[in-house]
Amino acid sequence: MTSMERVLTTLSHQEPDRVPLFLLATMHGAKELGLSIKEYFSKAENVFEGQLKIREKYKTDCLYPFFYAPIEVEAFGGEVIYTEDGPPNSGLPFIKDIDSIKTLEAPKVSESKVLHKVLKSIELLKQKVNNEVPIIAVAISPFSLPVMQLGFDKYLEIMHFRKDLFQKLMQINVAFCTDWANSQLKAGATAICYFDPVSSSTIIPRDLYLETGFEIAKRTISSLNGPTATHFASGNCLPIIDLVAQTGTAVVGVSANENIAEIKNACKNKLTVLGNLNGIEMRHWSKEQCYEIVKNTIYNAASGGGFILADNHGEIPFQVPDNVLQNISEAVLIYGQYPLNIK
Amino acid sequence: MKDLSLLSNELERALLTLDKDLAEKVILNAIKDSTPIDVASELVSLSLHNIGYLWEEGKLALSQVYMSGIICEEIIDKVLPPLSKTRKNQPKMAIGVFEDYHLLGKRIICSCLRASGIEVMDLGGGLTTDKIADIVRKEDIKILLLSVLMLTSALHIADLKQKLSDTDVKKVVGGAPFRLDENLWKEVGADAYGKDSSEAIEIVNKLMEA
Ligand code: B12
């Protein structure tokens, strides 16, 4: 099976030849190319080459031309801060006065230089792999983006006390997210990873999700021209999993803090489960631990398909050593062959 | 104070429904037969502790913890102005976000501590090792609370520890990466780690007694 066939089979809740592995290493490509993280993300060609190297080295079943979440606020004119050994972060929020939301305008994707880099890396990858390997692109949900636009505290305050501004911002962000996601699909992405951790039950209660993140996800996802995977970036989702399934998404990214068997059960034939290796702990995993954890995760969640093995955040920390990634990849080949050999 | 757990129930209910006026009424009523500092360090502290704990249990969302903290902080600041003499006699304490700019965790911890009647200096975010080391020395800080969101920032706390090795400051750490790796706080050489706002209140109280 090609990676694409493997993934499509599991998405239709059937068992492919083996469990698909999404090794979502965004920064390891910089190491491969001997570049700093800042240099690496400065050119589409670097991410293109980096992703191909990662795939070759670790036999991952997708390409993941995700640069970094703050690239979207960069497109709005916000600042990005680079470090030598970690992901780029957003700087101080660019919306200083909440009332300026009234006149805020979203950038047009077609006119944004930074976003164009991402689109170009997707195009290059698509030319290279055609339909053999899924290309997973990222869009931050309209509901989660405001944390970087105005800061988490102000965002929670407008969500609760300034519903007029909240609604206005959602309107702007839904339009932007749709434009951004559809542009990436047009460039050749197979699916969109819709990052929505603010909707996770780690951050907001179910009732509030129902009123906010849920409605926004339904609205946004229905206007996208391709499938989505909803990712909570290691925030919890079990309390809202029934609702997530109603947003029109096909996949859900699950936290290491949650019981994967319980989640799989709740998602059966409705959502494909993506997860849930702990990226932060992974830094220290021995070969035995990699094998044991991969085996248990697969045995608890992969029966019947509807499962993709991945880390629990949608991004593997820069500090995770290459040999750990290698061991995880090997373990999938050993324990992930269908039919699973569960005793 | 009259029945603390009864009052605390009432206050929690007001906070979780974001009813500022009712929360203020409960607190002001409690002060009538007690003192502002006792109400802060007993009633408010207990309610915020319970709310933090319920988040930990997955029963409440972070937005509720945050909103409860700022509502209480606002009310307590009115009856117990920062730096007022009636606040606790305590070791000098500061809180800041180390290296990154993710301020919400710090804001939550800071308002919960302040609303519990504890005085904390707020150092802001994006703090470098040198800047913190400088402040700790100049201000003679005894308890330093550090919040981080990025793993990279957490790992750099080890360098800060080195820089502060000639002081007796206690370093208490917290933030998302520590919650995902239970050994990380030891790895970076912190003296204590708190999962949430309720543990932050407990740890600080313990350190103040020591
Ligand atoms: C929501 C979320 C997002 C949202 C908003 C993030 C933000 N604040 O800016 C969005 C989608 C924007 C996002 C993006 C990114 N994220 Co994010 N995100 C999360 C998530 C789900 C929650 C983070 C959060 O803000 N929580 C709210 C704060 C207040 O919670 P908290 O820090 O845990 O604080 C509580 C306790 O820890 C404690 N506490 C906090 N400080 C202190 C201090 C003391 C002294 C004590 C005692 C206690 C204490 O009390 C608080 C309340 O009870 C976490 C995963 C998770 N499970 O938590 C990942 C997470 C924080 N993200 C992560 C990363 C890497 C990113 C990105 C860099 C990804 C990328 N490459 O672009 C970007 C950067 C964003 C930016 N601003 O620049 C990583 C960070 C660790 C790492 N791997 O380095 C995490 C931990 C995911 C993971 N499992 O790895 N993210």
XYZ file of C-alpha atoms and ligand atoms in Angstrom:
644
model
C 0.000 0.000 0.000
C 1.117 3.582 -0.561
C 0.928 5.936 2.410
C -2.144 7.533 0.846
C -3.937 4.182 0.505
C -2.990 3.256 4.060
C -4.352 6.492 5.445
C -7.543 6.471 3.358
C -8.266 2.911 4.462
C -7.940 3.748 8.134
C -10.057 6.891 7.626
C -12.834 4.686 6.281
C -12.630 2.680 9.521
C -11.060 -0.371 7.982
C -7.725 -2.016 8.618
C -4.965 -1.212 6.111
C -1.711 -3.251 5.849
C -0.339 -1.560 8.951
C -1.054 1.294 11.330
C -0.208 4.597 9.635
C 2.411 6.740 11.372
C 2.308 10.539 11.283
C 5.645 11.686 12.655
C 4.917 15.375 12.920
C 8.478 16.665 13.106
C 8.442 20.309 12.080
C 11.858 21.449 13.295
C 13.961 18.325 12.792
C 14.250 19.230 9.112
C 16.426 22.179 10.165
C 18.840 19.763 11.865
C 18.861 17.584 8.763
C 19.812 20.533 6.594
C 22.273 21.996 9.105
C 20.304 25.235 9.375
C 19.122 27.312 12.305
C 15.369 27.163 12.911
C 15.014 30.752 11.726
C 16.922 30.121 8.495
C 15.044 26.902 7.917
C 11.642 28.573 8.002
C 12.800 31.501 5.874
C 12.471 29.576 2.597
C 9.845 27.242 1.156
C 12.574 25.108 -0.406
C 14.065 24.309 3.010
C 10.797 23.006 4.434
C 10.204 21.066 1.217
C 13.598 19.367 1.468
C 13.371 18.927 5.231
C 10.018 17.175 5.008
C 11.252 14.812 2.311
C 14.281 13.926 4.422
C 12.116 13.240 7.464
C 9.898 10.982 5.416
C 12.806 9.095 3.965
C 14.491 8.654 7.327
C 11.514 7.664 9.471
C 9.012 6.212 6.967
C 6.289 8.550 8.136
C 3.004 8.316 6.242
C 2.468 12.016 5.686
C 4.264 15.207 4.790
C 3.703 18.064 7.183
C 4.632 21.468 5.803
C 3.527 23.246 8.983
C 5.845 26.169 9.717
C 4.628 27.517 13.076
C 1.303 28.751 14.445
C 2.316 32.420 14.762
C 2.854 32.647 10.988
C -0.839 33.515 10.834
C -0.485 36.497 13.138
C 2.641 37.451 11.208
C 0.331 37.745 8.197
C -1.820 40.146 10.263
C 1.293 42.232 11.003
C 2.165 40.639 14.349
C 5.675 39.870 15.580
C 7.356 36.452 15.656
C 10.146 35.611 18.073
C 12.685 32.948 17.153
C 14.798 30.862 19.493
C 17.659 28.560 18.654
C 16.192 25.453 20.201
C 12.433 25.683 19.990
C 9.443 26.700 17.901
C 8.944 30.333 16.911
C 6.514 32.130 19.223
C 4.241 35.079 18.798
C 5.462 38.279 20.430
C 3.278 40.721 22.296
C -0.263 40.667 20.854
C -0.759 43.062 17.938
C -4.260 44.022 19.077
C -3.489 46.350 21.956
C -6.872 47.968 22.348
C -9.833 45.599 22.130
C -12.004 48.255 20.514
C -9.747 48.213 17.464
C -11.348 44.849 16.642
C -14.221 46.914 15.244
C -12.008 48.092 12.387
C -9.687 45.087 12.088
C -9.254 43.630 8.622
C -7.889 40.224 7.762
C -4.993 39.985 5.328
C -5.712 38.427 1.948
C -3.814 35.163 1.653
C -2.986 35.865 -1.991
C -1.230 39.075 -0.966
C 0.701 37.747 2.037
C 4.408 37.121 1.519
C 4.842 34.923 4.598
C 1.866 32.722 3.818
C 3.057 32.435 0.252
C 6.162 30.590 1.562
C 3.943 27.887 3.012
C 1.883 27.620 -0.153
C 5.038 27.249 -2.198
C 6.377 24.449 -0.001
C 3.054 22.630 -0.412
C 3.197 23.051 -4.199
C 6.745 21.677 -4.317
C 5.797 18.685 -2.205
C 2.722 17.990 -4.281
C 4.778 18.048 -7.494
C 7.159 15.573 -5.925
C 4.791 13.020 -4.363
C 1.615 13.522 -6.337
C -1.080 11.345 -4.710
C 1.193 8.840 -3.002
C 1.590 10.604 0.296
C -0.945 12.790 2.077
C 0.190 16.365 2.593
C -1.230 17.715 5.827
C -1.432 21.488 6.100
C -2.349 23.493 9.189
C -4.826 26.260 9.900
C -5.407 27.623 13.393
C -9.112 27.717 14.141
C -10.831 31.114 14.129
C -11.662 30.430 17.770
C -8.068 29.675 18.874
C -6.231 32.324 16.840
C -7.276 35.244 19.093
C -4.930 34.060 21.871
C -2.086 35.211 19.650
C -3.978 38.213 18.292
C -4.900 39.860 21.586
C -3.539 37.705 24.430
C -5.304 34.967 26.346
C -6.566 37.134 29.206
C -8.177 39.776 27.014
C -9.601 37.048 24.821
C -11.349 35.319 27.726
C -12.644 38.673 28.855
C -14.246 39.541 25.501
C -15.596 35.994 25.225
C -17.457 36.489 28.507
C -18.092 40.212 28.764
C -17.853 41.753 25.284
C -19.800 39.414 23.074
C -20.126 42.112 20.384
C -16.355 42.242 19.913
C -16.077 38.477 20.207
C -18.611 37.970 17.394
C -16.923 40.551 15.214
C -13.522 38.901 15.674
C -14.990 35.494 14.872
C -16.461 36.852 11.663
C -13.038 38.175 10.596
C -11.241 34.999 11.611
C -13.682 32.596 9.967
C -13.201 34.437 6.671
C -9.413 34.392 7.101
C -9.245 30.746 8.147
C -11.400 29.692 5.202
C -9.261 31.652 2.754
C -6.052 30.267 4.311
C -7.152 26.638 4.474
C -8.659 26.648 0.988
C -5.521 28.261 -0.449
C -3.447 25.462 1.051
C -5.816 22.842 -0.346
C -5.605 24.508 -3.738
C -1.802 24.453 -3.534
C -1.957 20.682 -3.141
C -2.627 19.881 0.506
C -4.642 16.703 0.997
C -6.247 17.738 4.268
C -6.237 20.528 6.824
C -5.260 20.051 10.419
C -7.644 22.436 12.181
C -5.864 23.363 15.406
C -8.433 24.276 18.003
C -7.005 23.814 21.506
C -9.003 26.686 22.994
C -12.077 24.514 22.401
C -10.513 21.710 24.441
C -12.025 20.856 27.786
C -8.697 21.817 29.341
C -9.543 25.405 28.512
C -13.329 25.854 28.283
C -16.325 23.916 29.649
C -18.595 21.902 27.372
C -21.471 24.399 27.597
C -19.301 27.232 26.421
C -17.870 25.069 23.636
C -21.365 24.312 22.458
C -22.099 28.032 22.229
C -18.764 29.068 20.703
C -16.009 26.791 19.365
C -18.477 24.160 18.206
C -20.581 26.552 16.118
C -17.488 28.194 14.695
C -15.951 24.834 13.775
C -19.150 23.741 12.036
C -19.325 26.980 10.099
C -15.667 26.974 9.103
C -15.280 23.298 8.306
C -18.346 23.308 6.067
C -16.796 26.004 3.895
C -13.506 24.156 3.360
C -12.864 22.373 0.083
C -11.249 19.308 1.652
C -11.230 17.064 4.722
C -10.117 18.226 8.167
C -8.487 16.754 11.236
C -9.332 18.639 14.415
C -6.428 18.879 16.810
C -6.583 19.967 20.437
C -2.796 20.247 20.764
C -2.777 17.927 23.813
C -5.729 19.615 25.472
C -8.461 17.170 26.555
C -11.442 16.326 24.335
C -13.310 13.357 25.824
C -16.063 15.504 27.393
C -16.908 17.011 23.974
C -16.061 14.159 21.636
C -19.707 13.599 20.589
C -19.927 17.234 19.546
C -16.579 17.200 17.745
C -17.956 14.377 15.603
C -20.822 16.666 14.578
C -18.576 19.465 13.299
C -17.897 17.656 10.047
C -14.311 16.772 10.862
C -12.861 13.340 10.068
C -10.040 13.008 12.602
C -9.387 14.055 16.184
C -5.948 14.674 17.743
C -5.858 13.282 21.288
C -3.873 14.170 24.423
C -1.508 11.820 26.244
C -3.440 12.761 29.377
C -6.474 10.924 28.068
C -7.219 7.227 27.909
C -6.829 6.299 24.252
C -9.001 3.170 24.495
C -11.855 5.177 25.959
C -11.482 7.815 23.254
C -11.341 5.193 20.503
C -14.501 3.648 21.836
C -16.293 6.981 21.814
C -15.083 7.690 18.254
C -15.896 4.318 16.765
C -16.896 4.603 13.094
C -17.359 8.345 13.521
C -13.896 9.829 13.903
C -10.390 8.569 13.243
C -8.168 8.922 16.320
C -4.751 10.578 15.932
C -2.349 10.256 18.828
C -1.320 10.138 21.531
C 2.407 9.782 22.269
C 3.689 12.282 24.820
C 6.139 14.487 22.915
C 7.580 16.123 26.011
C 8.350 12.878 27.830
C 9.562 11.283 24.620
C 12.894 13.117 24.954
C 14.003 10.516 27.479
C 12.474 7.326 26.118
C 14.804 4.347 25.829
C 14.407 1.890 22.963
C 12.450 -0.445 25.264
C 10.127 2.343 26.333
C 9.503 3.402 22.718
C 8.586 -0.162 21.821
C 6.408 -0.690 24.884
C 4.515 2.590 24.569
C 3.971 2.278 20.813
C 2.793 -1.308 21.280
C 0.331 -0.394 24.036
C -1.021 2.591 22.168
C -1.594 0.536 19.038
C -3.138 -2.387 20.891
C -5.476 -0.062 22.765
C -6.664 1.968 19.811
C -5.851 0.543 16.388
C -8.230 -2.415 16.052
C -10.626 -2.010 13.143
C -8.713 0.954 11.668
C -9.801 4.514 12.416
C -6.429 5.148 13.994
C -3.201 6.957 13.118
C -0.224 6.859 15.461
C 1.264 10.290 16.184
C 2.497 12.467 19.015
C -0.181 14.161 21.092
C 0.486 17.760 20.156
C 0.877 17.840 16.410
C 4.508 18.842 16.712
C 7.481 16.904 18.035
C 9.746 19.012 20.261
C 13.127 19.963 18.820
C 14.842 18.239 21.763
C 13.558 14.773 20.879
C 16.649 12.858 19.683
C 16.705 11.227 16.245
C 17.140 7.758 17.704
C 13.842 8.088 19.585
C 12.054 8.896 16.324
C 13.843 5.973 14.718
C 12.743 3.622 17.508
C 9.136 4.769 17.284
C 9.165 4.213 13.549
C 10.636 0.722 13.952
C 8.119 -0.150 16.640
C 5.232 0.693 14.294
C 6.636 -1.723 11.718
C 6.851 -4.428 14.378
C 3.592 -3.971 16.308
C 1.473 -2.155 13.755
C 0.979 -4.887 11.144
C -2.661 -5.857 10.645
C -4.177 -8.098 11.818
C -2.822 -6.955 15.159
C -1.219 -9.623 17.258
C -3.027 -8.766 20.512
C -2.788 -11.600 23.022
C -15.862 33.822 60.509
C -19.226 32.093 60.468
C -19.387 28.716 58.823
C -16.467 28.881 56.396
C -17.494 26.001 54.183
C -21.013 27.367 53.793
C -19.710 30.787 52.806
C -17.178 29.224 50.511
C -19.905 27.285 48.725
C -21.813 30.482 48.226
C -18.761 32.321 46.942
C -17.834 29.511 44.571
C -21.322 29.519 43.118
C -21.140 33.271 42.541
C -17.721 32.978 40.908
C -18.605 30.118 38.619
C -21.645 31.972 37.313
C -19.438 35.058 36.902
C -21.705 36.996 39.245
C -19.333 39.734 40.424
C -21.948 41.530 42.501
C -22.923 38.453 44.450
C -19.260 37.532 45.011
C -18.611 40.993 46.396
C -21.648 40.773 48.664
C -20.512 37.421 50.103
C -17.002 38.740 50.759
C -18.137 42.053 52.275
C -20.638 40.267 54.510
C -17.945 37.906 55.739
C -15.696 40.863 56.567
C -18.378 42.298 58.866
C -17.675 39.686 61.507
C -14.025 39.086 60.688
C -11.090 41.044 59.156
C -10.201 41.592 55.487
C -6.978 39.617 55.792
C -8.710 36.654 57.411
C -11.417 36.656 54.772
C -8.776 36.739 52.025
C -6.536 34.062 53.473
C -9.329 31.784 54.641
C -12.552 32.241 52.671
C -11.278 33.508 49.307
C -8.237 31.287 49.392
C -10.394 28.223 50.115
C -12.829 29.015 47.302
C -10.062 29.599 44.761
C -8.281 26.499 45.975
C -11.430 24.454 45.410
C -11.973 25.963 41.986
C -8.356 25.228 40.973
C -8.769 21.695 42.213
C -11.960 21.159 40.212
C -10.047 22.220 37.076
C -7.418 19.638 37.929
C -10.197 17.045 38.179
C -11.426 18.040 34.718
C -14.687 19.340 36.174
C -14.107 23.000 35.390
C -12.445 24.795 32.555
C -9.498 27.124 32.786
C -11.607 30.086 31.746
C -13.583 29.653 34.983
C -10.419 29.485 37.090
C -9.124 32.620 35.446
C -12.327 34.621 35.706
C -12.773 33.585 39.376
C -9.245 34.727 40.163
C -9.602 38.152 38.633
C -13.021 38.765 40.175
C -11.652 37.979 43.656
C -8.460 39.918 43.093
C -10.464 43.001 42.190
C -12.662 42.742 45.290
C -9.795 41.968 47.665
C -7.681 44.795 46.224
C -10.448 47.187 47.250
C -10.646 46.036 50.866
C -6.990 45.175 51.235
C -4.978 47.512 49.018
C -1.692 46.048 47.724
C 1.231 46.931 50.005
C -1.161 47.746 52.848
C 0.147 46.987 56.317
C -2.757 44.710 57.057
C -1.487 42.231 54.446
C 0.513 39.251 55.648
C 3.977 39.633 57.041
C 5.724 37.335 54.621
C 8.989 36.626 52.806
C 9.454 38.662 49.639
C 7.913 36.933 46.696
C 7.889 37.499 42.922
C 6.309 35.861 39.910
C 7.219 36.114 36.236
C 7.022 34.386 32.887
C 10.435 33.045 32.019
C 11.590 33.683 28.443
C 8.269 33.360 26.681
C 5.316 35.758 26.560
C 2.456 33.500 27.542
C 1.059 35.456 30.415
C -2.193 33.728 31.345
C -0.738 31.071 33.682
C 1.126 33.723 35.617
C -1.921 35.964 35.713
C -4.034 33.164 37.191
C -1.508 32.236 39.855
C -0.822 35.862 40.683
C -4.474 36.809 41.158
C -5.202 33.691 43.216
C -2.273 34.449 45.543
C -3.155 38.125 45.829
C -6.806 37.412 46.424
C -5.650 35.060 49.211
C -3.953 38.009 50.875
C -0.426 37.156 49.764
C 1.757 39.935 48.384
C 3.506 39.036 45.115
C 5.642 41.253 42.886
C 4.642 40.816 39.251
C 7.737 40.833 37.043
C 5.886 40.456 33.725
C 6.908 38.253 30.813
C 9.788 37.601 28.439
C 12.252 37.622 31.342
C 15.826 36.608 30.613
C 18.089 34.722 33.005
C 20.177 37.842 33.649
C 17.192 40.061 34.275
C 15.677 37.668 36.817
C 19.005 37.062 38.547
C 19.397 40.823 38.826
C 15.951 41.380 40.330
C 16.296 38.503 42.793
C 19.523 40.045 44.122
C 18.380 43.655 44.143
C 15.018 42.942 45.742
C 16.261 40.117 47.946
C 13.489 37.831 46.693
C 13.043 34.700 48.824
C 10.386 32.893 46.811
C 10.512 33.081 43.016
C 7.567 31.708 41.060
C 8.235 30.996 37.397
C 5.634 30.247 34.771
C 6.539 28.932 31.315
C 4.584 27.587 28.384
C 7.349 26.410 26.083
C 9.489 23.353 26.775
C 12.556 25.301 25.662
C 11.905 27.955 28.306
C 11.417 25.263 30.947
C 14.740 23.646 30.092
C 16.551 26.979 30.362
C 15.515 27.243 34.025
C 18.531 25.000 34.680
C 20.826 27.893 33.612
C 18.928 30.285 35.843
C 19.414 27.942 38.787
C 23.164 28.072 38.227
C 23.133 31.852 38.084
C 21.258 31.961 41.386
C 23.282 29.295 43.161
C 24.791 31.810 45.596
C 21.371 33.005 46.807
C 18.833 31.285 49.051
C 15.871 31.966 46.771
C 13.399 29.104 46.401
C 12.298 28.473 42.834
C 8.734 27.289 42.324
C 7.833 26.380 38.754
C 4.663 25.662 36.796
C 3.093 25.719 33.333
C 1.948 23.338 30.614
C 5.224 21.451 29.895
C 5.597 20.524 33.570
C 2.096 19.112 33.516
C 3.016 16.843 30.629
C 6.277 15.546 32.117
C 6.174 14.947 35.852
C 9.947 14.800 36.194
C 10.708 17.967 34.298
C 10.742 20.204 37.404
C 13.450 18.062 38.957
C 15.361 17.898 35.690
C 15.651 21.694 35.637
C 16.528 21.882 39.340
C 13.449 23.644 40.724
C 12.665 23.463 44.454
C 8.972 22.840 43.927
C 6.391 22.455 41.215
C 2.690 23.235 41.274
C 0.196 21.742 38.859
C -2.398 24.451 39.236
C -3.521 27.476 41.207
C -4.640 25.405 44.178
C -1.208 23.790 44.489
C 0.431 27.194 44.055
C -1.475 28.457 47.115
C -0.501 25.341 49.106
C 3.189 25.484 48.170
C 3.508 29.160 48.935
C 1.796 28.722 52.303
C 4.160 25.893 53.146
C 7.238 27.859 52.107
C 6.052 30.836 54.155
C 5.765 28.677 57.260
C 9.227 27.149 56.788
C -4.193 26.464 23.872
C -2.839 26.108 23.315
C -2.379 26.813 22.197
C -3.144 27.997 21.589
C -2.922 29.212 22.490
C -1.531 29.199 23.124
C -1.053 30.418 23.864
N -1.265 30.513 25.144
O -0.496 31.279 23.274
C -2.459 28.142 20.199
C -3.230 27.422 19.131
C -2.276 29.576 19.729
C -1.138 27.421 20.458
C -0.037 27.607 19.682
C 1.213 27.114 19.977
N 1.520 26.156 20.878
Co 0.216 25.475 22.144
N -0.912 24.721 23.455
C -2.072 25.064 23.904
C -2.475 24.177 25.113
C -3.570 23.206 24.724
C -2.886 25.017 26.320
C -1.893 26.144 26.607
C -2.418 27.276 27.416
O -2.323 28.429 27.010
N -2.963 26.992 28.559
C -3.397 27.995 29.483
C -2.353 28.161 30.572
C -2.771 29.242 31.526
O -2.291 26.927 31.234
P -0.975 26.435 31.945
O 0.219 27.078 31.389
O -0.994 24.966 31.992
O -1.186 27.032 33.405
C -1.872 26.377 34.441
C -0.941 25.467 35.236
O 0.067 24.906 34.458
C -0.468 26.311 36.369
N 0.685 27.196 36.235
C 1.052 27.989 35.199
N 2.129 28.721 35.532
C 2.452 28.423 36.792
C 3.474 28.902 37.616
C 3.593 28.396 38.916
C 4.678 28.906 39.787
C 2.690 27.389 39.379
C 2.843 26.838 40.739
C 1.672 26.916 38.545
C 1.545 27.436 37.267
O -1.583 27.108 36.652
C -2.292 27.446 35.455
C -3.761 27.461 35.745
O -4.179 26.508 36.640
C -1.119 23.433 25.436
C -1.198 21.969 25.803
C -1.781 21.678 27.168
N -2.246 20.479 27.315
O -1.774 22.467 28.077
C -0.295 23.593 24.132
C 1.190 23.886 24.274
C 1.390 24.948 25.303
N 1.566 24.447 22.969
C 2.774 24.184 22.635
C 3.422 24.741 21.482
C 4.800 24.215 21.145
C 2.805 25.716 20.687
C 3.407 26.419 19.460
C 4.826 26.913 19.646
C 3.310 25.488 18.241
C 4.005 26.047 17.032
N 5.074 25.447 16.595
O 3.600 27.032 16.502
C 2.411 27.596 19.247
C 2.916 28.913 19.863
C 1.839 29.887 20.154
C 2.308 31.264 20.457
N 1.531 32.004 21.214
O 3.338 31.688 20.027
C 3.419 23.189 23.595
C 4.540 23.809 24.449
C 5.561 22.794 24.915
C 6.578 22.516 23.847
N 6.402 21.451 23.102
O 7.489 23.282 23.693
C 2.182 22.678 24.443
C 2.447 22.371 25.911
C 1.673 21.414 23.745
C 2.554 20.192 23.933
N 2.017 19.114 24.434
O 3.716 20.173 23.640
N -1.194 26.607 21.544
